[in-house]
Amino acid sequence: MERCFTIGISTRALFDLEKEHQIFETEGAESYVRYQIAHEADILKPGAAFPLIQAFLKLNELDDSRQIEVVIMSKNSADAGLRIFHSIAYYGLDITRAALTTGAPIAPYLTAYGVDLYLSYSDRDVKDAIASGVAAGLLLPGPCRRTEPIHQIRIAFDGDAVLFSPEAERIFLEKGKEAFCDSEKEKALVPLAPGPFAHILRLIARIQKVAPVGSNPIRTALVTARSAPAHERVIRTLQYWGVRIDEAFFLGGMDKSQVLSAFGAHIFFDDSEMNTQSASKVVLSARVPVEIREVG
């Protein structure tokens, strides 16, 4: 039996904890814990990733098998975490697993819980997750954008250094656009190596296959700065992997935000800080902090 797609989520991403985070930053951990215990019965408002996680959990209604598992991954202590569990129960979220580390690093527990995708506001935790081989996104701060339920999850991915390895992007950064295009044209029939999110695309493809005929619970898009002639290698790589992408946009350096808005993305993953900052004005955005080393 195939295991389900497991998403690790920080408490700040799931719930609006900005006030509490300010207490932690300005007054320290002890004041934060005291505040959480004193407000244990106060239900937290949804955070930026709440509608997305809620929609992912609804996928468990597709058939008799469990498709999605969500795990709370937090540096909270157990007593400070009680408010989180009360809020989870209030909203009827089917989340039963949690790692509460009382300040210890999160990364070792991601693999222990079998996490496939980790979402957090912590730069250090996300970088550690990537280094340990887990697909992870550093969420950009922002409000919860939706109040209505999501009926079809729409996920947009950048290509190089996200779905694909950063091998081609290294050439672009070191030698320029012309050398990049020449290299990609020459290697059009050579599949790109998988990037940190290739595994996520395969998990999504598996969920799409078990959906009822005529239903597509998750729609994906590739939103890349590539353009012709660098498009062919990307298309052939996806064919080689045996996965589909529902929509593909080769922007040739255009700003991505308008295309993301037109697609109706609920989350966007990109390795570029500039792209995620721009996109965050219209969609929940997550930067994938992949280190791009020099060629050779």
PDB file of C-alpha atoms in Angstrom:
ATOM      1  CA  MET A   1       0.000   0.000   0.000  1.00  0.00           C
ATOM      2  CA  GLU A   2       1.367   3.416  -0.996  1.00  0.00           C
ATOM      3  CA  ARG A   3       1.818   5.871   1.853  1.00  0.00           C
ATOM      4  CA  CYS A   4      -0.016   9.152   1.697  1.00  0.00           C
ATOM      5  CA  PHE A   5       1.308  12.575   0.747  1.00  0.00           C
ATOM      6  CA  THR A   6       2.502  14.058   4.051  1.00  0.00           C
ATOM      7  CA  ILE A   7       2.645  17.829   4.571  1.00  0.00           C
ATOM      8  CA  GLY A   8       4.467  19.369   7.522  1.00  0.00           C
ATOM      9  CA  ILE A   9       3.177  22.809   8.488  1.00  0.00           C
ATOM     10  CA  SER A  10       4.372  25.319  11.068  1.00  0.00           C
ATOM     11  CA  THR A  11       1.816  26.730  13.489  1.00  0.00           C
ATOM     12  CA  ARG A  12       2.389  30.299  12.230  1.00  0.00           C
ATOM     13  CA  ALA A  13       1.568  29.202   8.686  1.00  0.00           C
ATOM     14  CA  LEU A  14      -1.634  27.417   9.718  1.00  0.00           C
ATOM     15  CA  PHE A  15      -2.922  30.013  12.199  1.00  0.00           C
ATOM     16  CA  ASP A  16      -2.590  33.761  12.643  1.00  0.00           C
ATOM     17  CA  LEU A  17       0.022  33.959  15.390  1.00  0.00           C
ATOM     18  CA  GLU A  18       1.574  37.302  14.508  1.00  0.00           C
ATOM     19  CA  LYS A  19       0.710  38.895  17.859  1.00  0.00           C
ATOM     20  CA  GLU A  20       2.096  35.888  19.707  1.00  0.00           C
ATOM     21  CA  HIS A  21       5.228  35.908  17.538  1.00  0.00           C
ATOM     22  CA  GLN A  22       5.814  39.540  18.452  1.00  0.00           C
ATOM     23  CA  ILE A  23       5.624  38.586  22.140  1.00  0.00           C
ATOM     24  CA  PHE A  24       8.197  35.868  21.518  1.00  0.00           C
ATOM     25  CA  GLU A  25      10.496  38.249  19.636  1.00  0.00           C
ATOM     26  CA  THR A  26      10.285  41.122  22.119  1.00  0.00           C
ATOM     27  CA  GLU A  27       9.731  39.414  25.477  1.00  0.00           C
ATOM     28  CA  GLY A  28      11.176  35.929  25.017  1.00  0.00           C
ATOM     29  CA  ALA A  29      10.017  32.315  25.119  1.00  0.00           C
ATOM     30  CA  GLU A  30       8.756  32.301  28.722  1.00  0.00           C
ATOM     31  CA  SER A  31       6.392  35.249  28.115  1.00  0.00           C
ATOM     32  CA  TYR A  32       5.193  33.589  24.929  1.00  0.00           C
ATOM     33  CA  VAL A  33       4.385  30.326  26.722  1.00  0.00           C
ATOM     34  CA  ARG A  34       2.612  32.163  29.563  1.00  0.00           C
ATOM     35  CA  TYR A  35       0.514  34.077  27.032  1.00  0.00           C
ATOM     36  CA  GLN A  36      -0.470  30.904  25.162  1.00  0.00           C
ATOM     37  CA  ILE A  37      -1.455  29.121  28.357  1.00  0.00           C
ATOM     38  CA  ALA A  38      -3.458  32.137  29.566  1.00  0.00           C
ATOM     39  CA  HIS A  39      -5.307  32.255  26.200  1.00  0.00           C
ATOM     40  CA  GLU A  40      -5.632  28.491  25.812  1.00  0.00           C
ATOM     41  CA  ALA A  41      -9.396  28.696  25.248  1.00  0.00           C
ATOM     42  CA  ASP A  42      -9.149  31.507  22.666  1.00  0.00           C
ATOM     43  CA  ILE A  43      -9.559  30.133  19.152  1.00  0.00           C
ATOM     44  CA  LEU A  44      -6.918  31.308  16.695  1.00  0.00           C
ATOM     45  CA  LYS A  45      -7.871  32.886  13.385  1.00  0.00           C
ATOM     46  CA  PRO A  46      -6.833  31.120  10.158  1.00  0.00           C
ATOM     47  CA  GLY A  47      -3.309  31.822   8.932  1.00  0.00           C
ATOM     48  CA  ALA A  48      -2.103  32.314   5.370  1.00  0.00           C
ATOM     49  CA  ALA A  49      -1.865  28.578   4.576  1.00  0.00           C
ATOM     50  CA  PHE A  50      -5.074  27.554   6.380  1.00  0.00           C
ATOM     51  CA  PRO A  51      -7.384  27.395   3.294  1.00  0.00           C
ATOM     52  CA  LEU A  52      -4.794  25.396   1.357  1.00  0.00           C
ATOM     53  CA  ILE A  53      -4.305  22.858   4.160  1.00  0.00           C
ATOM     54  CA  GLN A  54      -8.068  22.601   4.638  1.00  0.00           C
ATOM     55  CA  ALA A  55      -8.452  21.859   0.910  1.00  0.00           C
ATOM     56  CA  PHE A  56      -5.674  19.249   0.978  1.00  0.00           C
ATOM     57  CA  LEU A  57      -7.381  17.426   3.850  1.00  0.00           C
ATOM     58  CA  LYS A  58     -10.640  17.353   1.866  1.00  0.00           C
ATOM     59  CA  LEU A  59      -8.842  15.158  -0.682  1.00  0.00           C
ATOM     60  CA  ASN A  60      -9.189  12.296   1.807  1.00  0.00           C
ATOM     61  CA  GLU A  61     -12.842  12.154   0.745  1.00  0.00           C
ATOM     62  CA  LEU A  62     -11.887  11.152  -2.830  1.00  0.00           C
ATOM     63  CA  ASP A  63     -11.945   7.420  -2.067  1.00  0.00           C
ATOM     64  CA  ASP A  64     -11.534   4.944   0.784  1.00  0.00           C
ATOM     65  CA  SER A  65      -7.760   5.382   0.998  1.00  0.00           C
ATOM     66  CA  ARG A  66      -6.120   8.239   2.886  1.00  0.00           C
ATOM     67  CA  GLN A  67      -4.408  10.538   0.381  1.00  0.00           C
ATOM     68  CA  ILE A  68      -3.134  13.334   2.663  1.00  0.00           C
ATOM     69  CA  GLU A  69      -1.561  13.502   6.106  1.00  0.00           C
ATOM     70  CA  VAL A  70      -0.821  16.859   7.755  1.00  0.00           C
ATOM     71  CA  VAL A  71       1.636  17.123  10.637  1.00  0.00           C
ATOM     72  CA  ILE A  72       2.109  20.162  12.878  1.00  0.00           C
ATOM     73  CA  MET A  73       5.860  20.829  13.042  1.00  0.00           C
ATOM     74  CA  SER A  74       6.530  23.398  15.762  1.00  0.00           C
ATOM     75  CA  LYS A  75       9.211  24.615  18.141  1.00  0.00           C
ATOM     76  CA  ASN A  76       6.438  25.197  20.685  1.00  0.00           C
ATOM     77  CA  SER A  77       6.451  23.253  23.929  1.00  0.00           C
ATOM     78  CA  ALA A  78       3.618  20.824  24.598  1.00  0.00           C
ATOM     79  CA  ASP A  79       1.846  23.114  27.075  1.00  0.00           C
ATOM     80  CA  ALA A  80       1.997  26.098  24.681  1.00  0.00           C
ATOM     81  CA  GLY A  81       0.724  23.803  21.921  1.00  0.00           C
ATOM     82  CA  LEU A  82      -2.602  23.049  23.605  1.00  0.00           C
ATOM     83  CA  ARG A  83      -4.131  26.217  22.134  1.00  0.00           C
ATOM     84  CA  ILE A  84      -3.139  24.978  18.662  1.00  0.00           C
ATOM     85  CA  PHE A  85      -4.904  21.654  19.185  1.00  0.00           C
ATOM     86  CA  HIS A  86      -8.030  23.372  20.509  1.00  0.00           C
ATOM     87  CA  SER A  87      -8.111  25.524  17.367  1.00  0.00           C
ATOM     88  CA  ILE A  88      -7.589  22.482  15.126  1.00  0.00           C
ATOM     89  CA  ALA A  89     -10.563  20.783  16.800  1.00  0.00           C
ATOM     90  CA  TYR A  90     -12.701  23.936  16.533  1.00  0.00           C
ATOM     91  CA  TYR A  91     -12.222  24.098  12.751  1.00  0.00           C
ATOM     92  CA  GLY A  92     -12.718  20.354  12.322  1.00  0.00           C
ATOM     93  CA  LEU A  93      -9.306  19.805  10.732  1.00  0.00           C
ATOM     94  CA  ASP A  94      -8.324  16.140  10.487  1.00  0.00           C
ATOM     95  CA  ILE A  95      -4.857  16.664  11.975  1.00  0.00           C
ATOM     96  CA  THR A  96      -3.761  14.184  14.628  1.00  0.00           C
ATOM     97  CA  ARG A  97       0.044  14.256  14.415  1.00  0.00           C
ATOM     98  CA  ALA A  98       2.459  16.848  15.742  1.00  0.00           C
ATOM     99  CA  ALA A  99       6.115  17.363  16.596  1.00  0.00           C
ATOM    100  CA  LEU A 100       6.531  19.947  19.380  1.00  0.00           C
ATOM    101  CA  THR A 101      10.265  20.343  19.932  1.00  0.00           C
ATOM    102  CA  THR A 102      10.527  23.141  22.555  1.00  0.00           C
ATOM    103  CA  GLY A 103      13.085  25.050  20.495  1.00  0.00           C
ATOM    104  CA  ALA A 104      15.039  22.079  19.107  1.00  0.00           C
ATOM    105  CA  PRO A 105      15.670  21.870  15.324  1.00  0.00           C
ATOM    106  CA  ILE A 106      12.760  20.657  13.209  1.00  0.00           C
ATOM    107  CA  ALA A 107      14.686  18.998  10.350  1.00  0.00           C
ATOM    108  CA  PRO A 108      15.468  15.621  12.021  1.00  0.00           C
ATOM    109  CA  TYR A 109      11.764  15.068  12.656  1.00  0.00           C
ATOM    110  CA  LEU A 110      10.704  15.759   9.078  1.00  0.00           C
ATOM    111  CA  THR A 111      12.182  12.483   7.867  1.00  0.00           C
ATOM    112  CA  ALA A 112      11.056  10.703  11.055  1.00  0.00           C
ATOM    113  CA  TYR A 113       7.435  11.649  10.250  1.00  0.00           C
ATOM    114  CA  GLY A 114       7.853  10.938   6.530  1.00  0.00           C
ATOM    115  CA  VAL A 115       7.172  14.555   5.553  1.00  0.00           C
ATOM    116  CA  ASP A 116       7.163  15.148   1.779  1.00  0.00           C
ATOM    117  CA  LEU A 117       6.510  18.910   1.831  1.00  0.00           C
ATOM    118  CA  TYR A 118       7.330  21.368   4.617  1.00  0.00           C
ATOM    119  CA  LEU A 119       5.938  24.920   4.808  1.00  0.00           C
ATOM    120  CA  SER A 120       7.225  27.443   7.332  1.00  0.00           C
ATOM    121  CA  TYR A 121       8.102  31.086   7.979  1.00  0.00           C
ATOM    122  CA  SER A 122      11.484  30.066   9.429  1.00  0.00           C
ATOM    123  CA  ASP A 123      14.367  30.589   7.001  1.00  0.00           C
ATOM    124  CA  ARG A 124      16.676  28.344   9.024  1.00  0.00           C
ATOM    125  CA  ASP A 125      14.180  25.489   9.312  1.00  0.00           C
ATOM    126  CA  VAL A 126      13.374  25.577   5.582  1.00  0.00           C
ATOM    127  CA  LYS A 127      17.048  25.599   4.584  1.00  0.00           C
ATOM    128  CA  ASP A 128      17.718  22.684   6.947  1.00  0.00           C
ATOM    129  CA  ALA A 129      14.769  20.805   5.426  1.00  0.00           C
ATOM    130  CA  ILE A 130      16.098  21.303   1.879  1.00  0.00           C
ATOM    131  CA  ALA A 131      19.551  20.181   3.010  1.00  0.00           C
ATOM    132  CA  SER A 132      18.028  16.995   4.451  1.00  0.00           C
ATOM    133  CA  GLY A 133      16.308  16.182   1.153  1.00  0.00           C
ATOM    134  CA  VAL A 134      12.773  17.365   1.977  1.00  0.00           C
ATOM    135  CA  ALA A 135      10.892  19.676  -0.389  1.00  0.00           C
ATOM    136  CA  ALA A 136      10.344  22.886   1.568  1.00  0.00           C
ATOM    137  CA  GLY A 137       9.087  26.405   1.000  1.00  0.00           C
ATOM    138  CA  LEU A 138       9.768  29.573   2.964  1.00  0.00           C
ATOM    139  CA  LEU A 139       6.414  31.328   3.075  1.00  0.00           C
ATOM    140  CA  LEU A 140       6.305  35.068   2.652  1.00  0.00           C
ATOM    141  CA  PRO A 141       4.317  36.834   5.383  1.00  0.00           C
ATOM    142  CA  GLY A 142       0.812  37.816   4.397  1.00  0.00           C
ATOM    143  CA  PRO A 143      -2.832  37.581   5.407  1.00  0.00           C
ATOM    144  CA  CYS A 144      -5.203  34.689   4.890  1.00  0.00           C
ATOM    145  CA  ARG A 145      -6.495  35.606   1.414  1.00  0.00           C
ATOM    146  CA  ARG A 146      -9.572  33.388   1.248  1.00  0.00           C
ATOM    147  CA  THR A 147     -12.680  32.836   3.295  1.00  0.00           C
ATOM    148  CA  GLU A 148     -14.513  30.529   0.889  1.00  0.00           C
ATOM    149  CA  PRO A 149     -13.510  26.842   0.503  1.00  0.00           C
ATOM    150  CA  ILE A 150     -11.106  25.797  -2.261  1.00  0.00           C
ATOM    151  CA  HIS A 151     -12.788  23.262  -4.558  1.00  0.00           C
ATOM    152  CA  GLN A 152      -9.815  22.651  -6.870  1.00  0.00           C
ATOM    153  CA  ILE A 153      -6.304  23.180  -5.529  1.00  0.00           C
ATOM    154  CA  ARG A 154      -4.150  25.128  -7.973  1.00  0.00           C
ATOM    155  CA  ILE A 155      -0.390  24.887  -7.499  1.00  0.00           C
ATOM    156  CA  ALA A 156       2.186  26.743  -9.586  1.00  0.00           C
ATOM    157  CA  PHE A 157       5.865  25.805  -9.769  1.00  0.00           C
ATOM    158  CA  ASP A 158       8.935  27.470 -11.163  1.00  0.00           C
ATOM    159  CA  GLY A 159      11.099  25.107 -13.199  1.00  0.00           C
ATOM    160  CA  ASP A 160      14.862  25.322 -12.682  1.00  0.00           C
ATOM    161  CA  ALA A 161      15.989  24.716  -9.071  1.00  0.00           C
ATOM    162  CA  VAL A 162      12.400  23.816  -8.072  1.00  0.00           C
ATOM    163  CA  LEU A 163      10.953  21.037 -10.277  1.00  0.00           C
ATOM    164  CA  PHE A 164      14.283  20.543 -12.026  1.00  0.00           C
ATOM    165  CA  SER A 165      17.849  20.565 -10.768  1.00  0.00           C
ATOM    166  CA  PRO A 166      19.710  23.903 -10.877  1.00  0.00           C
ATOM    167  CA  GLU A 167      22.194  22.620 -13.491  1.00  0.00           C
ATOM    168  CA  ALA A 168      20.837  24.818 -16.304  1.00  0.00           C
ATOM    169  CA  GLU A 169      20.348  27.853 -14.063  1.00  0.00           C
ATOM    170  CA  ARG A 170      24.029  27.693 -13.084  1.00  0.00           C
ATOM    171  CA  ILE A 171      24.987  28.200 -16.737  1.00  0.00           C
ATOM    172  CA  PHE A 172      22.587  31.128 -17.043  1.00  0.00           C
ATOM    173  CA  LEU A 173      24.000  32.814 -13.933  1.00  0.00           C
ATOM    174  CA  GLU A 174      27.638  32.236 -14.840  1.00  0.00           C
ATOM    175  CA  LYS A 175      27.688  32.604 -18.632  1.00  0.00           C
ATOM    176  CA  GLY A 176      24.533  34.501 -19.553  1.00  0.00           C
ATOM    177  CA  LYS A 177      21.337  33.961 -21.522  1.00  0.00           C
ATOM    178  CA  GLU A 178      22.932  33.150 -24.872  1.00  0.00           C
ATOM    179  CA  ALA A 179      25.104  30.377 -23.429  1.00  0.00           C
ATOM    180  CA  PHE A 180      22.099  29.057 -21.498  1.00  0.00           C
ATOM    181  CA  CYS A 181      19.927  28.886 -24.635  1.00  0.00           C
ATOM    182  CA  ASP A 182      22.717  27.255 -26.670  1.00  0.00           C
ATOM    183  CA  SER A 183      23.259  24.650 -23.951  1.00  0.00           C
ATOM    184  CA  GLU A 184      19.550  23.854 -23.580  1.00  0.00           C
ATOM    185  CA  LYS A 185      19.092  23.563 -27.341  1.00  0.00           C
ATOM    186  CA  GLU A 186      22.062  21.204 -27.534  1.00  0.00           C
ATOM    187  CA  LYS A 187      20.710  19.106 -24.655  1.00  0.00           C
ATOM    188  CA  ALA A 188      17.057  19.183 -25.711  1.00  0.00           C
ATOM    189  CA  LEU A 189      16.874  15.369 -25.706  1.00  0.00           C
ATOM    190  CA  VAL A 190      18.737  14.980 -22.395  1.00  0.00           C
ATOM    191  CA  PRO A 191      16.301  14.957 -19.432  1.00  0.00           C
ATOM    192  CA  LEU A 192      16.993  17.405 -16.646  1.00  0.00           C
ATOM    193  CA  ALA A 193      17.777  15.881 -13.260  1.00  0.00           C
ATOM    194  CA  PRO A 194      14.991  16.093 -10.666  1.00  0.00           C
ATOM    195  CA  GLY A 195      14.889  19.139  -8.405  1.00  0.00           C
ATOM    196  CA  PRO A 196      13.603  19.279  -4.825  1.00  0.00           C
ATOM    197  CA  PHE A 197       9.935  19.410  -5.903  1.00  0.00           C
ATOM    198  CA  ALA A 198       9.963  16.695  -8.586  1.00  0.00           C
ATOM    199  CA  HIS A 199       8.766  14.211  -5.963  1.00  0.00           C
ATOM    200  CA  ILE A 200       5.820  16.502  -5.125  1.00  0.00           C
ATOM    201  CA  LEU A 201       4.719  16.571  -8.760  1.00  0.00           C
ATOM    202  CA  ARG A 202       4.731  12.752  -8.797  1.00  0.00           C
ATOM    203  CA  LEU A 203       2.637  12.608  -5.610  1.00  0.00           C
ATOM    204  CA  ILE A 204       0.128  15.041  -7.127  1.00  0.00           C
ATOM    205  CA  ALA A 205      -0.034  12.919 -10.284  1.00  0.00           C
ATOM    206  CA  ARG A 206      -0.906   9.890  -8.137  1.00  0.00           C
ATOM    207  CA  ILE A 207      -3.771  11.784  -6.461  1.00  0.00           C
ATOM    208  CA  GLN A 208      -5.045  12.953  -9.841  1.00  0.00           C
ATOM    209  CA  LYS A 209      -5.186   9.333 -11.022  1.00  0.00           C
ATOM    210  CA  VAL A 210      -7.429   8.151  -8.161  1.00  0.00           C
ATOM    211  CA  ALA A 211      -9.895  11.025  -8.609  1.00  0.00           C
ATOM    212  CA  PRO A 212     -13.297  10.209 -10.109  1.00  0.00           C
ATOM    213  CA  VAL A 213     -13.526  10.347 -13.891  1.00  0.00           C
ATOM    214  CA  GLY A 214     -14.025  13.931 -15.035  1.00  0.00           C
ATOM    215  CA  SER A 215     -12.710  15.359 -11.791  1.00  0.00           C
ATOM    216  CA  ASN A 216      -9.296  16.948 -11.288  1.00  0.00           C
ATOM    217  CA  PRO A 217      -8.863  17.852  -7.602  1.00  0.00           C
ATOM    218  CA  ILE A 218      -5.445  19.449  -8.142  1.00  0.00           C
ATOM    219  CA  ARG A 219      -4.444  21.519 -11.157  1.00  0.00           C
ATOM    220  CA  THR A 220      -0.767  22.297 -11.704  1.00  0.00           C
ATOM    221  CA  ALA A 221       1.099  24.914 -13.677  1.00  0.00           C
ATOM    222  CA  LEU A 222       4.703  25.428 -14.671  1.00  0.00           C
ATOM    223  CA  VAL A 223       5.463  29.161 -14.609  1.00  0.00           C
ATOM    224  CA  THR A 224       9.000  29.643 -15.843  1.00  0.00           C
ATOM    225  CA  ALA A 225      11.189  32.461 -17.127  1.00  0.00           C
ATOM    226  CA  ARG A 226      12.337  30.117 -19.905  1.00  0.00           C
ATOM    227  CA  SER A 227      11.306  30.723 -23.509  1.00  0.00           C
ATOM    228  CA  ALA A 228      12.027  29.132 -26.872  1.00  0.00           C
ATOM    229  CA  PRO A 229      14.370  27.426 -27.635  1.00  0.00           C
ATOM    230  CA  ALA A 230      14.827  26.418 -23.967  1.00  0.00           C
ATOM    231  CA  HIS A 231      11.263  25.081 -23.712  1.00  0.00           C
ATOM    232  CA  GLU A 232      11.790  21.737 -25.449  1.00  0.00           C
ATOM    233  CA  ARG A 233      14.062  20.196 -22.830  1.00  0.00           C
ATOM    234  CA  VAL A 234      11.518  20.988 -20.106  1.00  0.00           C
ATOM    235  CA  ILE A 235       8.623  19.375 -21.989  1.00  0.00           C
ATOM    236  CA  ARG A 236      10.665  16.285 -22.851  1.00  0.00           C
ATOM    237  CA  THR A 237      11.872  15.972 -19.247  1.00  0.00           C
ATOM    238  CA  LEU A 238       8.282  15.831 -17.952  1.00  0.00           C
ATOM    239  CA  GLN A 239       7.478  13.231 -20.635  1.00  0.00           C
ATOM    240  CA  TYR A 240      10.516  11.212 -19.558  1.00  0.00           C
ATOM    241  CA  TRP A 241       9.377  11.331 -15.931  1.00  0.00           C
ATOM    242  CA  GLY A 242       5.911  10.163 -16.959  1.00  0.00           C
ATOM    243  CA  VAL A 243       4.098  13.029 -15.226  1.00  0.00           C
ATOM    244  CA  ARG A 244       1.837  15.723 -16.583  1.00  0.00           C
ATOM    245  CA  ILE A 245       1.673  19.407 -15.915  1.00  0.00           C
ATOM    246  CA  ASP A 246      -1.792  20.812 -16.588  1.00  0.00           C
ATOM    247  CA  GLU A 247      -0.683  24.237 -17.805  1.00  0.00           C
ATOM    248  CA  ALA A 248       2.730  25.583 -18.841  1.00  0.00           C
ATOM    249  CA  PHE A 249       3.774  29.204 -19.238  1.00  0.00           C
ATOM    250  CA  PHE A 250       7.112  30.138 -20.804  1.00  0.00           C
ATOM    251  CA  LEU A 251       7.426  33.821 -19.948  1.00  0.00           C
ATOM    252  CA  GLY A 252      10.823  34.792 -21.324  1.00  0.00           C
ATOM    253  CA  GLY A 253      11.581  37.002 -18.330  1.00  0.00           C
ATOM    254  CA  MET A 254       8.104  38.565 -17.881  1.00  0.00           C
ATOM    255  CA  ASP A 255       6.829  39.233 -14.380  1.00  0.00           C
ATOM    256  CA  LYS A 256       5.019  36.119 -13.179  1.00  0.00           C
ATOM    257  CA  SER A 257       2.354  37.676 -10.973  1.00  0.00           C
ATOM    258  CA  GLN A 258      -0.250  38.384 -13.661  1.00  0.00           C
ATOM    259  CA  VAL A 259      -0.062  34.844 -15.050  1.00  0.00           C
ATOM    260  CA  LEU A 260      -0.333  33.434 -11.521  1.00  0.00           C
ATOM    261  CA  SER A 261      -3.398  35.574 -10.925  1.00  0.00           C
ATOM    262  CA  ALA A 262      -4.974  34.457 -14.214  1.00  0.00           C
ATOM    263  CA  PHE A 263      -4.266  30.808 -13.359  1.00  0.00           C
ATOM    264  CA  GLY A 264      -5.851  31.312  -9.926  1.00  0.00           C
ATOM    265  CA  ALA A 265      -2.912  29.796  -8.055  1.00  0.00           C
ATOM    266  CA  HIS A 266      -3.370  29.028  -4.360  1.00  0.00           C
ATOM    267  CA  ILE A 267       0.378  28.648  -3.800  1.00  0.00           C
ATOM    268  CA  PHE A 268       3.472  29.356  -5.899  1.00  0.00           C
ATOM    269  CA  PHE A 269       6.968  27.904  -5.421  1.00  0.00           C
ATOM    270  CA  ASP A 270      10.038  29.669  -6.861  1.00  0.00           C
ATOM    271  CA  ASP A 271      13.720  29.798  -5.915  1.00  0.00           C
ATOM    272  CA  SER A 272      13.980  33.534  -6.689  1.00  0.00           C
ATOM    273  CA  GLU A 273      13.410  36.020  -3.877  1.00  0.00           C
ATOM    274  CA  MET A 274      12.466  38.685  -6.430  1.00  0.00           C
ATOM    275  CA  ASN A 275       9.850  36.444  -8.070  1.00  0.00           C
ATOM    276  CA  THR A 276       8.277  35.343  -4.795  1.00  0.00           C
ATOM    277  CA  GLN A 277       8.170  38.909  -3.471  1.00  0.00           C
ATOM    278  CA  SER A 278       6.352  40.051  -6.612  1.00  0.00           C
ATOM    279  CA  ALA A 279       4.016  37.052  -6.664  1.00  0.00           C
ATOM    280  CA  SER A 280       3.145  37.396  -2.965  1.00  0.00           C
ATOM    281  CA  LYS A 281       0.981  40.411  -3.847  1.00  0.00           C
ATOM    282  CA  VAL A 282      -1.500  38.086  -5.591  1.00  0.00           C
ATOM    283  CA  VAL A 283      -0.880  34.562  -4.228  1.00  0.00           C
ATOM    284  CA  LEU A 284       0.538  32.724  -1.230  1.00  0.00           C
ATOM    285  CA  SER A 285       4.185  32.388  -2.252  1.00  0.00           C
ATOM    286  CA  ALA A 286       7.020  30.235  -0.982  1.00  0.00           C
ATOM    287  CA  ARG A 287      10.705  30.579  -1.792  1.00  0.00           C
ATOM    288  CA  VAL A 288      12.705  27.386  -2.284  1.00  0.00           C
ATOM    289  CA  PRO A 289      16.192  28.285  -0.969  1.00  0.00           C
ATOM    290  CA  VAL A 290      18.299  26.037  -3.169  1.00  0.00           C
ATOM    291  CA  GLU A 291      22.034  26.722  -3.168  1.00  0.00           C
ATOM    292  CA  ILE A 292      23.258  27.051  -6.764  1.00  0.00           C
ATOM    293  CA  ARG A 293      26.934  26.111  -6.853  1.00  0.00           C
ATOM    294  CA  GLU A 294      29.326  26.932  -9.672  1.00  0.00           C
ATOM    295  CA  VAL A 295      29.590  24.605 -12.659  1.00  0.00           C
ATOM    296  CA  GLY A 296      32.291  22.008 -12.169  1.00  0.00           C
TER     297      GLY A 296
END
